[in-house]
mmCIF file of C-alpha atoms in Angstrom:
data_model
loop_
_atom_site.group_PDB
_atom_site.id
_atom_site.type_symbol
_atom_site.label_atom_id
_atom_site.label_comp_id
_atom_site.label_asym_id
_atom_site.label_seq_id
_atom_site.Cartn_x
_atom_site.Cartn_y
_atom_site.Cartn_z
ATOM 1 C CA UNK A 1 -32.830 -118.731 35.920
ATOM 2 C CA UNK A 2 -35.545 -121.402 36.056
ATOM 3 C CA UNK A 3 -37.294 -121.199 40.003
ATOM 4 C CA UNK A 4 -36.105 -124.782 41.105
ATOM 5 C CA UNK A 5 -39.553 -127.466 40.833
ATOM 6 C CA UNK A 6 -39.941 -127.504 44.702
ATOM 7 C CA UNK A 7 -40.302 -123.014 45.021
ATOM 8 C CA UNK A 8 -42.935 -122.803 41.866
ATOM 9 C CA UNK A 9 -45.940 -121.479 42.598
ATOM 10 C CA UNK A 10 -48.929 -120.760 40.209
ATOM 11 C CA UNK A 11 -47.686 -117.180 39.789
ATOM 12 C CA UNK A 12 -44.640 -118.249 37.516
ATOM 13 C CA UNK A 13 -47.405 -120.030 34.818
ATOM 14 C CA UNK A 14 -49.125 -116.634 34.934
ATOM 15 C CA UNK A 15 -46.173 -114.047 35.391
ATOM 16 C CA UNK A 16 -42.771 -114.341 33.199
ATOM 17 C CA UNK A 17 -39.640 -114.565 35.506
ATOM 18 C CA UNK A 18 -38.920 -110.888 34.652
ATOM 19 C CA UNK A 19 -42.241 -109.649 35.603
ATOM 20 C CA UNK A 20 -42.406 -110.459 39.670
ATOM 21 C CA UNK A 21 -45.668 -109.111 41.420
ATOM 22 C CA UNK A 22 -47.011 -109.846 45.135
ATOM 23 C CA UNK A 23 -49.740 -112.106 45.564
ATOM 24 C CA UNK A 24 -52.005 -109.157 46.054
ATOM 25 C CA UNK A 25 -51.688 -107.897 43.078
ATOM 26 C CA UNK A 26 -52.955 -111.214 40.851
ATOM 27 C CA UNK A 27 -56.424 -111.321 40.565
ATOM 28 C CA UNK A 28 -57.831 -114.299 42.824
ATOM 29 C CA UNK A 29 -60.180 -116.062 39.843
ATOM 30 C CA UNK A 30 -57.228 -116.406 37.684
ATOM 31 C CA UNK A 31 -55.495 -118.615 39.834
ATOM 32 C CA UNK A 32 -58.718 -120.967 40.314
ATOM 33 C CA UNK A 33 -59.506 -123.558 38.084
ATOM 34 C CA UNK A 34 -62.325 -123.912 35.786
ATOM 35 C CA UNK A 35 -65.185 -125.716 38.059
ATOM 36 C CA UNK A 36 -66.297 -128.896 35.974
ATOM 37 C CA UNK A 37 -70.497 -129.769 36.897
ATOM 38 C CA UNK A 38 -72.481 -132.175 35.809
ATOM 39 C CA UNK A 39 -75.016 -129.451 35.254
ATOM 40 C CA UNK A 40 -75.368 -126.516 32.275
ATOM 41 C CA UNK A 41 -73.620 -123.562 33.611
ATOM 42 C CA UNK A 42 -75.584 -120.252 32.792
ATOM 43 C CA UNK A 43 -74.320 -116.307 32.661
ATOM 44 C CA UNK A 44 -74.180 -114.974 36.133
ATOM 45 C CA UNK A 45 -77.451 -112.696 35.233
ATOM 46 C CA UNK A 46 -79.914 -115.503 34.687
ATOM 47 C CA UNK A 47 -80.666 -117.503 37.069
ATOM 48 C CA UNK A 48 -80.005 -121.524 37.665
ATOM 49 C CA UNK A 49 -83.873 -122.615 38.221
ATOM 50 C CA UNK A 50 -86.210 -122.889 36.029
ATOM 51 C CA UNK A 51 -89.806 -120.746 35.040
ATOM 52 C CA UNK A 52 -91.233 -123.935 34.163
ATOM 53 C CA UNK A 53 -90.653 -125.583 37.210
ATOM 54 C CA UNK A 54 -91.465 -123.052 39.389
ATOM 55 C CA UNK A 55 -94.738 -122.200 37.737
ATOM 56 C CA UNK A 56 -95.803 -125.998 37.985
ATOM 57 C CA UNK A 57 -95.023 -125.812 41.378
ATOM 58 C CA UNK A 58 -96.710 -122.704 42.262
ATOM 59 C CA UNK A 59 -99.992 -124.198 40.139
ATOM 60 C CA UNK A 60 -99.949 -127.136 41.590
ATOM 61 C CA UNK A 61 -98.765 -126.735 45.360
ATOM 62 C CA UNK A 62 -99.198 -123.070 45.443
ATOM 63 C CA UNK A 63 -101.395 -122.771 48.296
ATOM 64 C CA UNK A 64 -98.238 -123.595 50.584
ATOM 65 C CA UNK A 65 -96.059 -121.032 48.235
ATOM 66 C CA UNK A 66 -93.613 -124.579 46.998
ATOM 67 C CA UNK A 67 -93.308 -122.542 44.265
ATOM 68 C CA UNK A 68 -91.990 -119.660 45.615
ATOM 69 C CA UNK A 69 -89.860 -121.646 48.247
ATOM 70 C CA UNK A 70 -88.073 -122.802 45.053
ATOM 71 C CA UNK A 71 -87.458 -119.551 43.635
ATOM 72 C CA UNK A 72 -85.557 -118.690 46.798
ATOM 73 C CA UNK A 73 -88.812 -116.118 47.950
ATOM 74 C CA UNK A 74 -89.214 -117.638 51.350
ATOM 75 C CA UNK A 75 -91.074 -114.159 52.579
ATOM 76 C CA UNK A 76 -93.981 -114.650 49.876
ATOM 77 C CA UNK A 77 -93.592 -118.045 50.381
ATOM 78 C CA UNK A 78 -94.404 -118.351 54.103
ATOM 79 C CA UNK A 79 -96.965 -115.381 53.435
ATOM 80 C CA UNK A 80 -98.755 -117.362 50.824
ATOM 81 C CA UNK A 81 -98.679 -120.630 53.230
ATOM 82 C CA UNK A 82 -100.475 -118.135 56.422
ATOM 83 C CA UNK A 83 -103.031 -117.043 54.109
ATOM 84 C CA UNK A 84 -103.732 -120.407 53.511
ATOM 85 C CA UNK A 85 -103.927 -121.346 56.298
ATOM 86 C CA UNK A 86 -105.677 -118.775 57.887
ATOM 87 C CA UNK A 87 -108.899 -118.286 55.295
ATOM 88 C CA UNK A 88 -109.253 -122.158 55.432
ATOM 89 C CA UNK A 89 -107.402 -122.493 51.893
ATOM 90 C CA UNK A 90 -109.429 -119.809 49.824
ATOM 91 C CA UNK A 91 -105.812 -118.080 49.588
ATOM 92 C CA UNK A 92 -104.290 -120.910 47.656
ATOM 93 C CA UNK A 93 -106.655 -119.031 44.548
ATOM 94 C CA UNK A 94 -103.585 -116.949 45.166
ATOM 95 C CA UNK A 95 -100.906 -119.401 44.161
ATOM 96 C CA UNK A 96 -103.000 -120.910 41.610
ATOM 97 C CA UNK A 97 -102.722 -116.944 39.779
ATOM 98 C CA UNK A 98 -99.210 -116.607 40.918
ATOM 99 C CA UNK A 99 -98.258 -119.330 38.851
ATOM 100 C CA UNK A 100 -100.064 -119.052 35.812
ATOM 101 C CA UNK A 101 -98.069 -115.335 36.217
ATOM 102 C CA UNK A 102 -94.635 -116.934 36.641
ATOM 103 C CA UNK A 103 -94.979 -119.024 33.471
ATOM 104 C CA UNK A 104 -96.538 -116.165 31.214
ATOM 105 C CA UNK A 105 -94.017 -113.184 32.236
ATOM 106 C CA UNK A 106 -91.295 -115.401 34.428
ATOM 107 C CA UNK A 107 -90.087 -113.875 37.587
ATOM 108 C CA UNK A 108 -86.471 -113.297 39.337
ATOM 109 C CA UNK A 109 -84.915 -115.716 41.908
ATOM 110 C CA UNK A 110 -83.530 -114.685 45.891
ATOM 111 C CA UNK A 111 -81.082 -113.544 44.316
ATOM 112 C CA UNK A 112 -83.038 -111.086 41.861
ATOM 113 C CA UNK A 113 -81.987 -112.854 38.590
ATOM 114 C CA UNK A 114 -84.246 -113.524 35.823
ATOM 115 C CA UNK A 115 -85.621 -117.564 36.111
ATOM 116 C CA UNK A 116 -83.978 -119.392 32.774
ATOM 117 C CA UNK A 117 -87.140 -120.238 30.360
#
């Protein structure tokens, strides 16, 4: 007997009528639909921003730790910026390395995920 259009939920597309379970038992993602972005999605190991970018940054503005703000390392990052700060900007030599280091080997984001090449 078809479930009348008003009482169907999204567990009759995934379960046949014969095969009832309890909303705990369905697994949460399959009921979600597929997120459309207007960016490229990557695996969940690798991470969204870039070793490119962040090495440019880290080159460039590294004496105030940009670089590392945009990785999502705001500890090294405000470390970087008091050192800075503090030896009258002889620590930015520090960023300047930092980032030559992130674009040779990469690095990993907050999150500990490899930065996408």
């Amino acid at each position: 007997m078809e479930t009348p259009s008003a009482e169907r939920t999204k567990f009759d597309d995934i379960f046949p009528p014969g095969e009832r379970r309890d909303r705990q038992d369905v697994n949460r993602s399959l009921l979600c639909p597929l997120m459309t972005t207007p960016y490229q999605q990557y695996p969940q190991g690798v991470s969204d921003k870039s070793k490119v970018v962040a090495g440019v940054l880290q080159i460039l503005l590294g004496g105030f730790g940009i670089g590392r703000f945009y990785m999502g390392d705001t500890k090294t990052g405000v470390i970087q910026l008091i050192v800075t700060l503090v030896t009258c900007g002889i620590g930015s030599i520090w960023g300047i390395v930092d980032g030559i280091l992130i674009l040779v080997n990469g690095g990993v984001d907050g999150q500990g995920r490899p930065l996408r090449d």
